[in-house]
PDB file of C-alpha atoms in Angstrom:
ATOM      1  CA  MET A 148     -24.219-213.742 -82.296  1.00 58.00           C
ATOM      2  CA  SER A 149     -22.341-216.528 -84.107  1.00 68.00           C
ATOM      3  CA  GLY A 150     -19.391-214.195 -84.712  1.00 93.00           C
ATOM      4  CA  LEU A 151     -19.199-213.369 -81.009  1.00 97.00           C
ATOM      5  CA  ALA A 152     -19.440-217.039 -80.057  1.00 96.00           C
ATOM      6  CA  GLU A 153     -16.630-217.936 -82.452  1.00 96.00           C
ATOM      7  CA  ALA A 154     -14.435-215.117 -81.102  1.00 96.00           C
ATOM      8  CA  ILE A 155     -15.068-216.117 -77.502  1.00 97.00           C
ATOM      9  CA  GLU A 156     -14.267-219.766 -78.237  1.00 96.00           C
ATOM     10  CA  ARG A 157     -11.008-218.750 -79.897  1.00 96.00           C
ATOM     11  CA  PHE A 158      -9.887-216.469 -77.094  1.00 97.00           C
ATOM     12  CA  ALA A 159     -11.045-218.933 -74.438  1.00 95.00           C
ATOM     13  CA  GLU A 160      -8.360-221.346 -75.614  1.00 91.00           C
ATOM     14  CA  SER A 161      -5.636-218.688 -75.481  1.00 93.00           C
ATOM     15  CA  VAL A 162      -5.190-215.010 -76.253  1.00 96.00           C
ATOM     16  CA  PRO A 163      -2.437-214.558 -78.871  1.00 95.00           C
ATOM     17  CA  PRO A 164       0.121-211.885 -78.089  1.00 95.00           C
ATOM     18  CA  GLY A 165      -0.978-208.514 -79.387  1.00 95.00           C
ATOM     19  CA  GLU A 166      -4.686-209.437 -79.391  1.00 96.00           C
ATOM     20  CA  GLU A 167      -5.412-208.684 -75.736  1.00 95.00           C
ATOM     21  CA  ALA A 168      -7.377-205.530 -76.558  1.00 96.00           C
ATOM     22  CA  GLU A 169      -9.556-207.374 -79.096  1.00 97.00           C
ATOM     23  CA  ALA A 170     -10.150-210.221 -76.636  1.00 97.00           C
ATOM     24  CA  ARG A 171     -11.246-207.726 -74.002  1.00 97.00           C
ATOM     25  CA  ARG A 172     -13.528-205.927 -76.450  1.00 97.00           C
ATOM     26  CA  ARG A 173     -15.257-209.169 -77.379  1.00 97.00           C
ATOM     27  CA  PHE A 174     -15.616-210.140 -73.721  1.00 98.00           C
ATOM     28  CA  GLU A 175     -17.156-206.747 -72.915  1.00 97.00           C
ATOM     29  CA  GLU A 176     -19.577-207.304 -75.810  1.00 98.00           C
ATOM     30  CA  LEU A 177     -20.571-210.582 -74.193  1.00 98.00           C
ATOM     31  CA  ARG A 178     -20.935-208.999 -70.727  1.00 98.00           C
ATOM     32  CA  SER A 179     -23.166-206.247 -72.160  1.00 97.00           C
ATOM     33  CA  ALA A 180     -25.379-208.862 -73.833  1.00 98.00           C
ATOM     34  CA  LEU A 181     -25.629-210.761 -70.541  1.00 98.00           C
ATOM     35  CA  ASP A 182     -26.578-207.505 -68.780  1.00 97.00           C
ATOM     36  CA  ALA A 183     -29.355-206.997 -71.348  1.00 97.00           C
ATOM     37  CA  GLY A 184     -30.573-210.588 -71.218  1.00 97.00           C
ATOM     38  CA  THR A 185     -30.114-211.071 -74.970  1.00 97.00           C
ATOM     39  CA  ILE A 186     -27.597-213.870 -74.341  1.00 97.00           C
ATOM     40  CA  ARG A 187     -28.042-216.495 -71.647  1.00 97.00           C
ATOM     41  CA  ALA A 188     -25.838-219.180 -70.122  1.00 97.00           C
ATOM     42  CA  ALA A 189     -28.668-221.728 -70.626  1.00 97.00           C
ATOM     43  CA  GLU A 190     -31.906-221.753 -72.612  1.00 96.00           C
ATOM     44  CA  ARG A 191     -35.079-223.824 -72.633  1.00 95.00           C
ATOM     45  CA  GLY A 192     -36.073-225.407 -75.926  1.00 93.00           C
ATOM     46  CA  ALA A 193     -39.587-225.739 -77.292  1.00 90.00           C
ATOM     47  CA  ASN A 194     -39.678-229.338 -75.975  1.00 92.00           C
ATOM     48  CA  GLY A 195     -39.017-228.136 -72.415  1.00 90.00           C
ATOM     49  CA  ALA A 196     -35.443-229.432 -72.344  1.00 93.00           C
ATOM     50  CA  TRP A 197     -32.751-227.072 -71.124  1.00 96.00           C
ATOM     51  CA  ARG A 198     -29.398-226.749 -72.899  1.00 95.00           C
ATOM     52  CA  VAL A 199     -26.277-225.017 -71.713  1.00 96.00           C
ATOM     53  CA  ASN A 200     -24.491-222.441 -73.870  1.00 96.00           C
ATOM     54  CA  SER A 201     -20.975-223.575 -73.065  1.00 96.00           C
ATOM     55  CA  TRP A 202     -19.359-220.775 -75.015  1.00 97.00           C
ATOM     56  CA  VAL A 203     -21.053-218.213 -72.754  1.00 97.00           C
ATOM     57  CA  LYS A 204     -19.648-219.831 -69.642  1.00 97.00           C
ATOM     58  CA  ARG A 205     -16.208-219.998 -71.247  1.00 97.00           C
ATOM     59  CA  GLY A 206     -16.563-216.285 -72.032  1.00 97.00           C
ATOM     60  CA  ILE A 207     -17.314-215.531 -68.383  1.00 97.00           C
ATOM     61  CA  LEU A 208     -14.187-217.422 -67.359  1.00 96.00           C
ATOM     62  CA  LEU A 209     -12.255-215.495 -70.015  1.00 97.00           C
ATOM     63  CA  GLY A 210     -13.281-212.268 -68.288  1.00 97.00           C
ATOM     64  CA  PHE A 211     -11.597-213.381 -65.098  1.00 96.00           C
ATOM     65  CA  ARG A 212      -8.385-214.172 -66.947  1.00 95.00           C
ATOM     66  CA  LEU A 213      -8.342-210.833 -68.787  1.00 96.00           C
ATOM     67  CA  GLY A 214      -9.067-208.665 -65.749  1.00 95.00           C
ATOM     68  CA  THR A 215      -6.673-207.022 -63.335  1.00 95.00           C
ATOM     69  CA  LEU A 216      -7.413-206.394 -59.673  1.00 94.00           C
ATOM     70  CA  THR A 217      -8.670-202.900 -58.985  1.00 92.00           C
ATOM     71  CA  GLN A 218     -10.329-200.994 -56.152  1.00 90.00           C
ATOM     72  CA  TRP A 219     -14.031-200.118 -56.412  1.00 83.00           C
ATOM     73  CA  ALA A 220     -15.727-197.308 -54.445  1.00 74.00           C
ATOM     74  CA  PRO A 221     -12.474-196.061 -52.876  1.00 67.00           C
ATOM     75  CA  GLU A 222     -14.004-192.962 -51.223  1.00 72.00           C
ATOM     76  CA  GLY A 223     -16.236-194.682 -48.665  1.00 73.00           C
ATOM     77  CA  PRO A 224     -15.446-196.313 -45.324  1.00 80.00           C
ATOM     78  CA  LEU A 225     -15.380-199.750 -46.963  1.00 78.00           C
ATOM     79  CA  SER A 226     -12.961-200.961 -49.642  1.00 84.00           C
ATOM     80  CA  PHE A 227     -13.820-203.426 -52.403  1.00 87.00           C
ATOM     81  CA  PHE A 228     -11.273-205.097 -54.692  1.00 90.00           C
ATOM     82  CA  GLU A 229     -12.297-206.985 -57.824  1.00 92.00           C
ATOM     83  CA  LYS A 230     -11.177-207.648 -61.401  1.00 95.00           C
ATOM     84  CA  ASP A 231     -11.758-204.582 -63.561  1.00 95.00           C
ATOM     85  CA  THR A 232     -13.627-206.766 -66.073  1.00 96.00           C
ATOM     86  CA  TRP A 233     -16.385-207.394 -63.496  1.00 95.00           C
ATOM     87  CA  PRO A 234     -17.835-204.054 -62.333  1.00 92.00           C
ATOM     88  CA  PRO A 235     -21.032-204.037 -60.255  1.00 92.00           C
ATOM     89  CA  ARG A 236     -24.232-203.652 -62.248  1.00 93.00           C
ATOM     90  CA  ARG A 237     -25.697-200.172 -62.351  1.00 92.00           C
ATOM     91  CA  PHE A 238     -29.425-199.891 -62.823  1.00 95.00           C
ATOM     92  CA  ARG A 239     -31.584-197.006 -64.075  1.00 95.00           C
ATOM     93  CA  LEU A 240     -35.101-196.112 -62.993  1.00 97.00           C
ATOM     94  CA  GLU A 241     -36.415-197.142 -66.393  1.00 96.00           C
ATOM     95  CA  ASP A 242     -35.067-200.676 -65.874  1.00 96.00           C
ATOM     96  CA  GLY A 243     -37.980-201.220 -63.512  1.00 97.00           C
ATOM     97  CA  VAL A 244     -35.966-203.224 -60.993  1.00 97.00           C
ATOM     98  CA  ARG A 245     -36.832-202.499 -57.351  1.00 97.00           C
ATOM     99  CA  ILE A 246     -33.681-202.622 -55.223  1.00 96.00           C
ATOM    100  CA  VAL A 247     -34.501-201.733 -51.629  1.00 96.00           C
ATOM    101  CA  PRO A 248     -31.662-199.928 -49.752  1.00 94.00           C
ATOM    102  CA  GLY A 249     -29.579-202.124 -47.492  1.00 91.00           C
ATOM    103  CA  GLY A 250     -26.683-203.859 -49.158  1.00 89.00           C
ATOM    104  CA  THR A 251     -27.776-205.679 -52.332  1.00 95.00           C
ATOM    105  CA  SER A 252     -25.034-206.411 -54.898  1.00 95.00           C
ATOM    106  CA  VAL A 253     -25.571-207.445 -58.507  1.00 97.00           C
ATOM    107  CA  ARG A 254     -22.478-208.337 -60.496  1.00 96.00           C
ATOM    108  CA  GLY A 255     -21.862-207.273 -64.072  1.00 96.00           C
ATOM    109  CA  GLY A 256     -23.063-209.899 -66.564  1.00 97.00           C
ATOM    110  CA  ALA A 257     -26.214-210.673 -64.541  1.00 98.00           C
ATOM    111  CA  TYR A 258     -29.678-209.895 -65.917  1.00 98.00           C
ATOM    112  CA  LEU A 259     -32.601-208.712 -63.796  1.00 98.00           C
ATOM    113  CA  ALA A 260     -35.863-208.185 -65.680  1.00 98.00           C
ATOM    114  CA  SER A 261     -38.371-205.442 -65.074  1.00 97.00           C
ATOM    115  CA  GLY A 262     -40.468-206.086 -61.993  1.00 97.00           C
ATOM    116  CA  VAL A 263     -37.794-207.971 -60.070  1.00 98.00           C
ATOM    117  CA  VAL A 264     -37.694-207.037 -56.363  1.00 98.00           C
ATOM    118  CA  CYS A 265     -34.521-207.300 -54.248  1.00 97.00           C
ATOM    119  CA  MET A 266     -34.996-207.149 -50.472  1.00 97.00           C
ATOM    120  CA  PRO A 267     -31.581-206.555 -48.879  1.00 96.00           C
ATOM    121  CA  PRO A 268     -29.119-208.058 -48.694  1.00 97.00           C
ATOM    122  CA  VAL A 269     -29.159-209.989 -51.987  1.00 98.00           C
ATOM    123  CA  PHE A 270     -26.246-211.157 -54.109  1.00 97.00           C
ATOM    124  CA  VAL A 271     -26.641-212.035 -57.793  1.00 98.00           C
ATOM    125  CA  ASN A 272     -23.563-213.457 -59.490  1.00 97.00           C
ATOM    126  CA  ALA A 273     -22.247-213.149 -63.038  1.00 97.00           C
ATOM    127  CA  GLY A 274     -24.147-214.979 -65.761  1.00 97.00           C
ATOM    128  CA  ALA A 275     -27.347-215.279 -63.731  1.00 98.00           C
ATOM    129  CA  TYR A 276     -30.727-214.563 -65.352  1.00 98.00           C
ATOM    130  CA  VAL A 277     -33.674-213.458 -63.196  1.00 98.00           C
ATOM    131  CA  ASP A 278     -36.957-213.068 -65.054  1.00 98.00           C
ATOM    132  CA  GLU A 279     -39.784-210.581 -64.531  1.00 97.00           C
ATOM    133  CA  GLY A 280     -41.807-210.374 -61.347  1.00 97.00           C
ATOM    134  CA  THR A 281     -39.428-212.466 -59.253  1.00 98.00           C
ATOM    135  CA  LEU A 282     -38.892-211.603 -55.569  1.00 97.00           C
ATOM    136  CA  LEU A 283     -35.409-212.116 -54.084  1.00 98.00           C
ATOM    137  CA  ASP A 284     -35.829-211.928 -50.353  1.00 97.00           C
ATOM    138  CA  SER A 285     -33.277-211.043 -47.657  1.00 96.00           C
ATOM    139  CA  HIS A 286     -29.975-212.959 -47.707  1.00 97.00           C
ATOM    140  CA  ALA A 287     -30.899-214.713 -50.949  1.00 97.00           C
ATOM    141  CA  LEU A 288     -28.126-215.848 -53.280  1.00 97.00           C
ATOM    142  CA  VAL A 289     -28.451-216.358 -57.029  1.00 98.00           C
ATOM    143  CA  GLY A 290     -25.254-218.124 -58.080  1.00 97.00           C
ATOM    144  CA  SER A 291     -23.263-217.788 -61.275  1.00 96.00           C
ATOM    145  CA  CYS A 292     -25.225-218.677 -64.435  1.00 97.00           C
ATOM    146  CA  ALA A 293     -28.348-219.751 -62.470  1.00 98.00           C
ATOM    147  CA  GLN A 294     -31.547-219.287 -64.478  1.00 98.00           C
ATOM    148  CA  ILE A 295     -34.572-218.040 -62.503  1.00 98.00           C
ATOM    149  CA  GLY A 296     -38.006-217.835 -64.132  1.00 98.00           C
ATOM    150  CA  LYS A 297     -40.940-215.447 -63.897  1.00 98.00           C
ATOM    151  CA  ARG A 298     -42.778-214.743 -60.616  1.00 97.00           C
ATOM    152  CA  VAL A 299     -40.443-216.917 -58.543  1.00 98.00           C
ATOM    153  CA  HIS A 300     -40.191-216.234 -54.805  1.00 97.00           C
ATOM    154  CA  LEU A 301     -36.788-216.914 -53.235  1.00 98.00           C
ATOM    155  CA  SER A 302     -37.499-216.614 -49.519  1.00 97.00           C
ATOM    156  CA  ALA A 303     -35.086-215.385 -46.874  1.00 96.00           C
ATOM    157  CA  ALA A 304     -31.676-217.104 -46.911  1.00 97.00           C
ATOM    158  CA  ALA A 305     -32.514-219.243 -49.944  1.00 98.00           C
ATOM    159  CA  GLN A 306     -29.375-220.294 -51.796  1.00 98.00           C
ATOM    160  CA  ILE A 307     -29.368-220.988 -55.547  1.00 98.00           C
ATOM    161  CA  GLY A 308     -25.949-222.409 -56.269  1.00 95.00           C
ATOM    162  CA  GLY A 309     -23.697-221.396 -59.116  1.00 90.00           C
ATOM    163  CA  VAL A 310     -22.389-223.757 -61.753  1.00 89.00           C
ATOM    164  CA  LEU A 311     -19.672-222.051 -63.770  1.00 88.00           C
ATOM    165  CA  GLU A 312     -17.267-224.962 -64.233  1.00 85.00           C
ATOM    166  CA  PRO A 313     -17.082-227.229 -66.092  1.00 86.00           C
ATOM    167  CA  ALA A 314     -18.323-225.071 -68.934  1.00 83.00           C
ATOM    168  CA  GLY A 315     -20.537-227.823 -70.300  1.00 84.00           C
ATOM    169  CA  ALA A 316     -22.374-228.403 -67.013  1.00 91.00           C
ATOM    170  CA  LEU A 317     -25.986-227.233 -66.809  1.00 93.00           C
ATOM    171  CA  PRO A 318     -26.488-224.519 -64.200  1.00 95.00           C
ATOM    172  CA  VAL A 319     -29.282-224.551 -61.607  1.00 97.00           C
ATOM    173  CA  ILE A 320     -32.666-223.924 -63.234  1.00 98.00           C
ATOM    174  CA  VAL A 321     -35.749-222.603 -61.386  1.00 98.00           C
ATOM    175  CA  GLU A 322     -38.752-222.288 -63.713  1.00 98.00           C
ATOM    176  CA  ASP A 323     -41.763-219.958 -63.578  1.00 98.00           C
ATOM    177  CA  ASP A 324     -44.007-219.535 -60.513  1.00 97.00           C
ATOM    178  CA  VAL A 325     -41.812-221.604 -58.169  1.00 98.00           C
ATOM    179  CA  LEU A 326     -41.937-220.850 -54.428  1.00 97.00           C
ATOM    180  CA  ILE A 327     -38.687-221.578 -52.591  1.00 98.00           C
ATOM    181  CA  GLY A 328     -38.956-221.402 -48.791  1.00 97.00           C
ATOM    182  CA  GLY A 329     -36.531-219.934 -46.325  1.00 97.00           C
ATOM    183  CA  ASN A 330     -33.113-221.578 -45.847  1.00 97.00           C
ATOM    184  CA  CYS A 331     -33.546-223.790 -48.907  1.00 98.00           C
ATOM    185  CA  GLY A 332     -30.541-224.731 -51.026  1.00 98.00           C
ATOM    186  CA  VAL A 333     -30.620-225.805 -54.690  1.00 98.00           C
ATOM    187  CA  TYR A 334     -27.264-226.827 -56.129  1.00 97.00           C
ATOM    188  CA  GLU A 335     -25.343-228.791 -58.794  1.00 95.00           C
ATOM    189  CA  GLY A 336     -27.488-228.222 -61.858  1.00 94.00           C
ATOM    190  CA  THR A 337     -30.803-229.231 -60.295  1.00 97.00           C
ATOM    191  CA  ILE A 338     -33.930-228.291 -62.295  1.00 97.00           C
ATOM    192  CA  VAL A 339     -37.003-227.166 -60.370  1.00 98.00           C
ATOM    193  CA  ARG A 340     -39.942-227.232 -62.795  1.00 98.00           C
ATOM    194  CA  GLU A 341     -42.727-224.676 -62.926  1.00 97.00           C
ATOM    195  CA  ARG A 342     -45.092-224.087 -59.977  1.00 97.00           C
ATOM    196  CA  ALA A 343     -43.126-226.384 -57.653  1.00 98.00           C
ATOM    197  CA  VAL A 344     -42.950-225.494 -53.938  1.00 97.00           C
ATOM    198  CA  LEU A 345     -39.926-226.184 -51.714  1.00 98.00           C
ATOM    199  CA  ALA A 346     -40.774-226.050 -48.015  1.00 97.00           C
ATOM    200  CA  PRO A 347     -38.320-224.205 -45.734  1.00 97.00           C
ATOM    201  CA  GLY A 348     -35.084-226.076 -45.161  1.00 97.00           C
ATOM    202  CA  THR A 349     -35.265-228.276 -48.267  1.00 98.00           C
ATOM    203  CA  ILE A 350     -31.845-229.064 -49.760  1.00 98.00           C
ATOM    204  CA  LEU A 351     -31.457-230.347 -53.322  1.00 98.00           C
ATOM    205  CA  THR A 352     -28.093-231.419 -54.763  1.00 95.00           C
ATOM    206  CA  GLY A 353     -26.890-233.774 -57.444  1.00 91.00           C
ATOM    207  CA  GLY A 354     -26.697-236.532 -54.836  1.00 91.00           C
ATOM    208  CA  THR A 355     -30.043-235.911 -53.128  1.00 93.00           C
ATOM    209  CA  PRO A 356     -32.664-238.638 -53.635  1.00 95.00           C
ATOM    210  CA  VAL A 357     -36.181-237.206 -53.743  1.00 97.00           C
ATOM    211  CA  TYR A 358     -38.963-239.584 -52.808  1.00 97.00           C
ATOM    212  CA  ASP A 359     -42.308-239.019 -54.490  1.00 98.00           C
ATOM    213  CA  ALA A 360     -44.838-240.169 -51.881  1.00 97.00           C
ATOM    214  CA  VAL A 361     -47.653-239.611 -54.394  1.00 97.00           C
ATOM    215  CA  LEU A 362     -46.236-241.848 -57.135  1.00 96.00           C
ATOM    216  CA  GLY A 363     -44.170-244.132 -54.910  1.00 96.00           C
ATOM    217  CA  GLU A 364     -40.834-243.605 -56.697  1.00 97.00           C
ATOM    218  CA  PHE A 365     -37.501-241.825 -56.305  1.00 96.00           C
ATOM    219  CA  HIS A 366     -36.219-238.963 -58.432  1.00 96.00           C
ATOM    220  CA  ARG A 367     -32.408-238.899 -58.782  1.00 95.00           C
ATOM    221  CA  ARG A 368     -29.685-237.497 -60.966  1.00 94.00           C
ATOM    222  CA  SER A 369     -28.610-240.135 -63.487  1.00 90.00           C
ATOM    223  CA  GLY A 370     -25.449-239.702 -65.507  1.00 86.00           C
ATOM    224  CA  ASP A 371     -25.716-236.461 -67.458  1.00 85.00           C
ATOM    225  CA  CYS A 372     -29.408-236.126 -66.610  1.00 90.00           C
ATOM    226  CA  PRO A 373     -29.822-233.693 -63.679  1.00 94.00           C
ATOM    227  CA  LEU A 374     -32.094-234.105 -60.715  1.00 97.00           C
ATOM    228  CA  GLU A 375     -35.513-232.716 -61.700  1.00 97.00           C
ATOM    229  CA  ILE A 376     -38.339-231.685 -59.398  1.00 98.00           C
ATOM    230  CA  PRO A 377     -41.604-232.241 -61.305  1.00 98.00           C
ATOM    231  CA  ALA A 378     -43.931-229.370 -62.115  1.00 97.00           C
ATOM    232  CA  GLY A 379     -46.274-228.513 -59.269  1.00 97.00           C
ATOM    233  CA  ALA A 380     -44.556-230.790 -56.739  1.00 98.00           C
ATOM    234  CA  VAL A 381     -44.625-229.764 -53.053  1.00 97.00           C
ATOM    235  CA  VAL A 382     -41.324-230.850 -51.487  1.00 98.00           C
ATOM    236  CA  VAL A 383     -40.451-231.039 -47.789  1.00 98.00           C
ATOM    237  CA  PRO A 384     -37.311-232.159 -45.886  1.00 97.00           C
ATOM    238  CA  GLY A 385     -37.446-235.785 -44.806  1.00 96.00           C
ATOM    239  CA  SER A 386     -35.293-238.779 -43.939  1.00 95.00           C
ATOM    240  CA  ARG A 387     -34.904-242.485 -44.735  1.00 93.00           C
ATOM    241  CA  PRO A 388     -33.392-245.111 -42.424  1.00 92.00           C
ATOM    242  CA  VAL A 389     -30.077-246.818 -43.116  1.00 92.00           C
ATOM    243  CA  ARG A 390     -31.018-250.422 -43.919  1.00 91.00           C
ATOM    244  CA  SER A 391     -27.751-252.312 -43.275  1.00 90.00           C
ATOM    245  CA  GLY A 392     -24.487-252.208 -41.384  1.00 91.00           C
ATOM    246  CA  PRO A 393     -23.609-250.391 -38.178  1.00 91.00           C
ATOM    247  CA  GLY A 394     -25.719-247.396 -39.200  1.00 84.00           C
ATOM    248  CA  ALA A 395     -28.856-249.519 -39.204  1.00 88.00           C
ATOM    249  CA  ALA A 396     -28.042-250.939 -35.788  1.00 85.00           C
ATOM    250  CA  ALA A 397     -27.495-247.425 -34.464  1.00 92.00           C
ATOM    251  CA  GLY A 398     -30.800-246.206 -35.871  1.00 88.00           C
ATOM    252  CA  VAL A 399     -29.163-243.698 -38.221  1.00 95.00           C
ATOM    253  CA  SER A 400     -31.246-241.983 -40.893  1.00 93.00           C
ATOM    254  CA  LEU A 401     -30.127-240.148 -44.027  1.00 93.00           C
ATOM    255  CA  TYR A 402     -31.534-236.911 -45.390  1.00 95.00           C
ATOM    256  CA  THR A 403     -33.940-237.131 -48.316  1.00 96.00           C
ATOM    257  CA  ALA A 404     -36.428-234.697 -49.753  1.00 97.00           C
ATOM    258  CA  VAL A 405     -40.025-235.883 -50.036  1.00 98.00           C
ATOM    259  CA  ILE A 406     -42.765-234.867 -52.475  1.00 98.00           C
ATOM    260  CA  ILE A 407     -45.820-234.976 -50.252  1.00 97.00           C
ATOM    261  CA  LYS A 408     -48.367-233.768 -52.828  1.00 97.00           C
ATOM    262  CA  TYR A 409     -48.833-231.695 -55.970  1.00 97.00           C
ATOM    263  CA  ARG A 410     -50.148-228.146 -55.920  1.00 93.00           C
ATOM    264  CA  ASP A 411     -53.823-227.648 -55.268  1.00 83.00           C
ATOM    265  CA  GLU A 412     -56.115-224.691 -54.572  1.00 72.00           C
ATOM    266  CA  LYS A 413     -54.986-224.450 -50.950  1.00 70.00           C
ATOM    267  CA  THR A 414     -51.317-224.313 -51.965  1.00 65.00           C
ATOM    268  CA  ASP A 415     -52.071-221.694 -54.594  1.00 69.00           C
ATOM    269  CA  ALA A 416     -53.930-219.534 -52.054  1.00 61.00           C
ATOM    270  CA  SER A 417     -50.914-219.582 -49.708  1.00 61.00           C
ATOM    271  CA  ALA A 418     -48.569-218.668 -52.555  1.00 62.00           C
ATOM    272  CA  ARG A 419     -50.750-215.704 -53.584  1.00 61.00           C
ATOM    273  CA  LEU A 420     -50.312-214.015 -50.187  1.00 52.00           C
ATOM    274  CA  GLU A 421     -46.773-212.962 -51.066  1.00 56.00           C
ATOM    275  CA  GLU A 422     -47.969-210.942 -54.060  1.00 61.00           C
ATOM    276  CA  LEU A 423     -48.856-208.192 -51.602  1.00 55.00           C
ATOM    277  CA  LEU A 424     -45.105-207.546 -51.167  1.00 55.00           C
ATOM    278  CA  ARG A 425     -44.480-206.733 -54.836  1.00 56.00           C
TER     279      ARG A 425
END
């Protein structure tokens, strides 16, 4: 794919006059590879570290610049208008993706592996990668370029934020066998390592401190290093008091997430109950 990467990088800077058709052809080649999962916006190395493929994200942005606004599905009672470079994904029975009727939308350039289940309504944005056996529950969002692992459960109204710009920024990563409870939000390039559990209502952002009550330390984003939730951590919403100033006098507390334990047999038994839905 080095030739495609080089072409995308060149056209991402600017499209020379007369080369618009070639730029669009190379973008469509990228979008098709994203659909197939053969190219990803981010990849995990053998050492467990994630790296962003900046050229892929620049290619996605190129698609927005190349497209023109068009109407999709004009015959129905509802009208939809989007760039013609970003059609909705169309799935075949042999893809093995279970999309229950009721309003799910998957954008072109998003990959859903065999065995993924979408309970309506679900929205999956361009550049996202959702691996096999994952359940996307009602009102779940998988943002642009987010990377979701195998056998993940995104519960109702869970929000996985998109990170498309800047192109070099790592998107949100959710690794294998993670359970994300209802009304959770994971944003700003946070990494949730394998088998972690987020209790309902947990919010994780680049500025969220996460207190590990087991180890007695805080996890934070530091410089270019994203916030990471350790493997197997069980995280719940919590708070910490303001220690100085008027806020302390008023008894104000700030939100913080708290790791209360690491997964054990009881946690695993609770997580296995949702396999009946697949």
